[in-house]
Amino acid sequence: MKSLGKQYIGIDLGTSSIKMGLFDQDLSLQHGYQQTYQYMNSANGAREIDPNIWFDIVLTGLHQLVKHARSSDSIAAIGITGQMHTTVFLDQSGNIVRPAILWNDTRTKALVVGLKKQLNIIRESENAKIVSTGSPLVNLIWLKREEPSHFKALQHLLMPVDYIVYRLTGHYSTDYCDASTSSLFDFKQSRWATKICQEFGIDERILPTIHTSSDVIGELKFSLANQLGLPSVVKVVAGTGDNAATALANKTDQEQQPLISLGTSGVVVVPNRRHQLKQIGKNIMFKVGAENESVLTQGVVQTGAVLNDWWLRSIINTEDADAEQRKIPRRLLGKNTVLFFPHLNGEKTLYADPNLRGAFIGIGLETTKDNMYLAVLEGLAFGCRQLYEQMRNCAATNFIRIVGGGAKSTLWLTIFANVFGLPVHKRTVQREAIDGAVMLALIGDGDNVTAQAEDDVVILPDRSLKQAYDVQYQKYLKMATLLISDALRTGDEEVEKMSSLS
């Protein structure tokens, strides 16, 4: 039986598609809408988009969702999440100065090394550590150097979530998550970094006011509400980045246990409430509300569950993952003679090398397709463990929670449980970033989040298998060291070292 209470809209602005949904107070989805889109991708690494494309899709989606609302006044609030780092440039009137520069833009690669040195001199080591191509600070510096007229016209800098909030309410805002990952944030004072702005000639006034993620920024603009047939009292909250929203949806901030998202990339998130800023990983300030704050330390294996698709579609020409995984003999687990280095598309967290590529090691005439496929699955688990061990908390870890498309594979979850030596928890009902956005809308509206009860599927590690994988993991670390330190060497000595690993 459907609830007769309020309803909420969630928006998830992804890199290539936008997902939207109409939800009841118990987080049950009543109607969904999704639309893909394309962005400009140039040979020089430039990746841009006209932000109007986002809002046109959002507006179409709102029209669709409102049609399925119980009544014109049942929708109470809107929550938004989406891609992080992407930079939107607006003038004094809120018009677009130039296309937005996406988070995966790489044309600024040459600026990053010198920028890190400058940031270290300013003693903002946290920003020096996390700054990379696609960061808002780098994009601003590039704009100032390459497009001075556009830089001069710039009066408001926003991230994608902020831009949608602005278009819905007319207010400029951001949340602590997006602010803290911009490389323009003072982690000690929890505000914009004045020294960085002064050093690079950036007017701090172009930066939006920082809010907690559930703060109500404003109400739906009258013209939009009228166009949609809604009352103008529909609230819009600040929203947050997609990884933080996923963590919220899966109660990572409450459980204080690591979260691994096996999506396109392999994201490892370690939460803590002690304001611990880790040396490895990106430290994200996540304030759900004034009394609910966590630091989420995030590391990423650039190629996550996409490795599975790559192996199946590009290498062995099939799409039936279940059939291929059933062929792998379980006796091979922990005893595979082949190792796989999973960084097929560069690496940002541990090695900071965008040109890094992957490798198979230990291949012989006896090697089978099963050996290699298992190595791919194990390689990502080893890579995620390496990230986790660099970012882990001092307190003991009770379990790891795994979400995303890769979590559908029981075999992969079993590998992760034994590689980490920890129970793996997976929800029977997957909660995604859009669910986190809706939770923020509920909180901002003063409502309690009362999701339907969900059970966990728990996969426990096997003692003997864990021990076998500990040995394999040490081999993986040796392989990684050799590949990183001797990437350009191809002599017989290196071949001998590699062969000895298996």
Coordinates of N, CA, C and O in Angstrom, one line a residue, residues 51 54 83-91 94 100-101 136 139-140 154-167 170-175 178 182 192 206-209:
P51 N 26.6 23.7 -20.1 CA 25.7 23.3 -18.9 C 24.2 23.4 -19.2 O 23.4 22.8 -18.5
W54 N 22.6 20.1 -19.5 CA 22.2 19.4 -18.2 C 20.8 19.9 -17.8 O 19.9 19.1 -17.5
Q83 N 28.5 14.5 -10.6 CA 29.9 14.5 -10.8 C 30.6 15.6 -10.1 O 30.1 16.7 -10.0
M84 N 31.8 15.3 -9.6 CA 32.6 16.3 -8.9 C 33.7 16.9 -9.7 O 34.1 16.4 -10.8
H85 N 34.2 18.1 -9.3 CA 35.4 18.8 -9.9 C 35.0 19.5 -11.2 O 35.6 20.6 -11.4
T86 N 34.1 19.0 -12.0 CA 33.8 19.7 -13.2 C 33.4 21.2 -12.9 O 32.7 21.5 -11.9
T87 N 33.9 22.1 -13.7 CA 33.9 23.5 -13.4 C 33.0 24.3 -14.3 O 33.2 24.3 -15.6
V88 N 32.1 25.1 -13.7 CA 31.1 25.9 -14.5 C 31.4 27.4 -14.3 O 31.7 27.8 -13.2
F89 N 31.5 28.1 -15.4 CA 31.9 29.5 -15.4 C 30.7 30.4 -15.7 O 30.2 30.3 -16.8
L90 N 30.3 31.3 -14.8 CA 29.1 32.2 -15.1 C 29.6 33.7 -14.9 O 30.5 34.0 -14.2
D91 N 28.9 34.6 -15.6 CA 29.2 36.0 -15.5 C 28.3 36.6 -14.4 O 27.6 35.9 -13.7
G94 N 24.7 35.6 -14.3 CA 24.5 34.1 -14.2 C 24.4 33.4 -15.5 O 24.0 32.3 -15.6
A100 N 31.5 24.4 -19.7 CA 32.1 23.8 -18.5 C 33.3 22.9 -18.9 O 33.2 22.2 -19.9
I101 N 34.3 22.9 -18.0 CA 35.5 22.0 -18.2 C 35.2 20.8 -17.3 O 35.1 20.9 -16.1
P136 N 39.0 22.2 -10.2 CA 38.6 23.6 -10.4 C 39.8 24.6 -10.3 O 39.8 25.6 -11.2
N139 N 41.7 24.4 -13.5 CA 40.9 25.0 -14.6 C 40.8 26.5 -14.6 O 40.8 27.2 -15.6
L140 N 40.8 27.1 -13.4 CA 40.8 28.5 -13.3 C 42.1 29.1 -13.7 O 42.1 30.1 -14.5
L154 N 34.4 36.3 -15.7 CA 33.9 35.3 -14.7 C 33.6 36.0 -13.4 O 34.4 36.7 -12.8
Q155 N 32.4 35.7 -12.9 CA 31.9 36.3 -11.6 C 31.4 35.2 -10.6 O 31.3 35.5 -9.5
H156 N 31.1 34.1 -11.2 CA 30.6 33.0 -10.3 C 31.2 31.6 -10.8 O 31.0 31.3 -12.0
L157 N 31.9 30.9 -9.9 CA 32.4 29.6 -10.2 C 31.6 28.6 -9.5 O 31.4 28.6 -8.3
L158 N 31.0 27.6 -10.2 CA 30.2 26.5 -9.6 C 30.6 25.2 -10.1 O 31.3 25.0 -11.1
M159 N 30.2 24.1 -9.3 CA 30.3 22.8 -9.8 C 29.0 22.3 -10.3 O 28.0 23.0 -10.1
P160 N 28.9 21.1 -11.0 CA 27.6 20.8 -11.6 C 26.4 20.7 -10.7 O 25.3 21.2 -11.1
V161 N 26.5 20.2 -9.5 CA 25.4 20.2 -8.6 C 25.0 21.6 -8.2 O 23.8 21.9 -8.2
D162 N 26.0 22.4 -8.0 CA 25.7 23.8 -7.7 C 25.0 24.6 -8.8 O 24.1 25.4 -8.6
Y163 N 25.3 24.2 -10.1 CA 24.7 24.9 -11.2 C 23.2 24.5 -11.3 O 22.4 25.4 -11.6
I164 N 22.9 23.3 -11.1 CA 21.5 22.9 -11.1 C 20.7 23.6 -10.0 O 19.6 24.0 -10.2
V165 N 21.3 23.6 -8.8 CA 20.7 24.3 -7.7 C 20.4 25.8 -8.1 O 19.4 26.3 -7.8
Y166 N 21.4 26.4 -8.7 CA 21.3 27.8 -9.1 C 20.2 28.0 -10.1 O 19.3 28.9 -10.0
R167 N 20.1 27.1 -11.1 CA 19.0 27.2 -12.1 C 17.6 27.0 -11.5 O 16.6 27.5 -12.0
G170 N 18.0 30.2 -8.2 CA 18.5 31.5 -8.4 C 19.6 31.9 -7.4 O 20.2 33.0 -7.4
H171 N 20.0 30.9 -6.6 CA 21.0 31.1 -5.5 C 22.3 30.4 -5.8 O 22.3 29.3 -6.3
Y172 N 23.5 31.1 -5.5 CA 24.8 30.5 -5.7 C 25.2 29.8 -4.5 O 25.3 30.4 -3.4
S173 N 25.6 28.5 -4.5 CA 26.0 27.8 -3.3 C 26.8 26.6 -3.7 O 26.9 26.2 -4.9
T174 N 27.4 26.0 -2.7 CA 28.1 24.7 -2.8 C 28.0 24.0 -1.5 O 27.6 24.6 -0.5
D175 N 28.5 22.7 -1.4 CA 28.6 22.1 -0.1 C 30.0 21.8 0.2 O 30.9 22.0 -0.6
D178 N 32.1 19.3 -2.3 CA 32.6 19.9 -3.5 C 33.7 20.9 -3.2 O 34.7 21.0 -4.0
S182 N 38.1 20.9 -4.4 CA 38.3 21.9 -5.4 C 39.8 22.3 -5.5 O 40.1 23.0 -6.5
W192 N 37.0 28.8 2.3 CA 37.8 29.0 1.1 C 39.2 29.4 1.5 O 39.4 30.1 2.5
I206 N 34.2 35.2 -6.3 CA 33.6 34.4 -7.3 C 33.2 33.0 -6.8 O 32.4 32.3 -7.4
L207 N 33.7 32.6 -5.6 CA 33.4 31.3 -5.0 C 32.1 31.4 -4.2 O 31.8 32.3 -3.5
P208 N 31.3 30.3 -4.4 CA 29.9 30.3 -3.7 C 30.0 30.1 -2.2 O 31.0 29.6 -1.7
T209 N 29.0 30.4 -1.5 CA 28.9 30.2 -0.1 C 28.8 28.7 0.2 O 28.1 28.0 -0.5

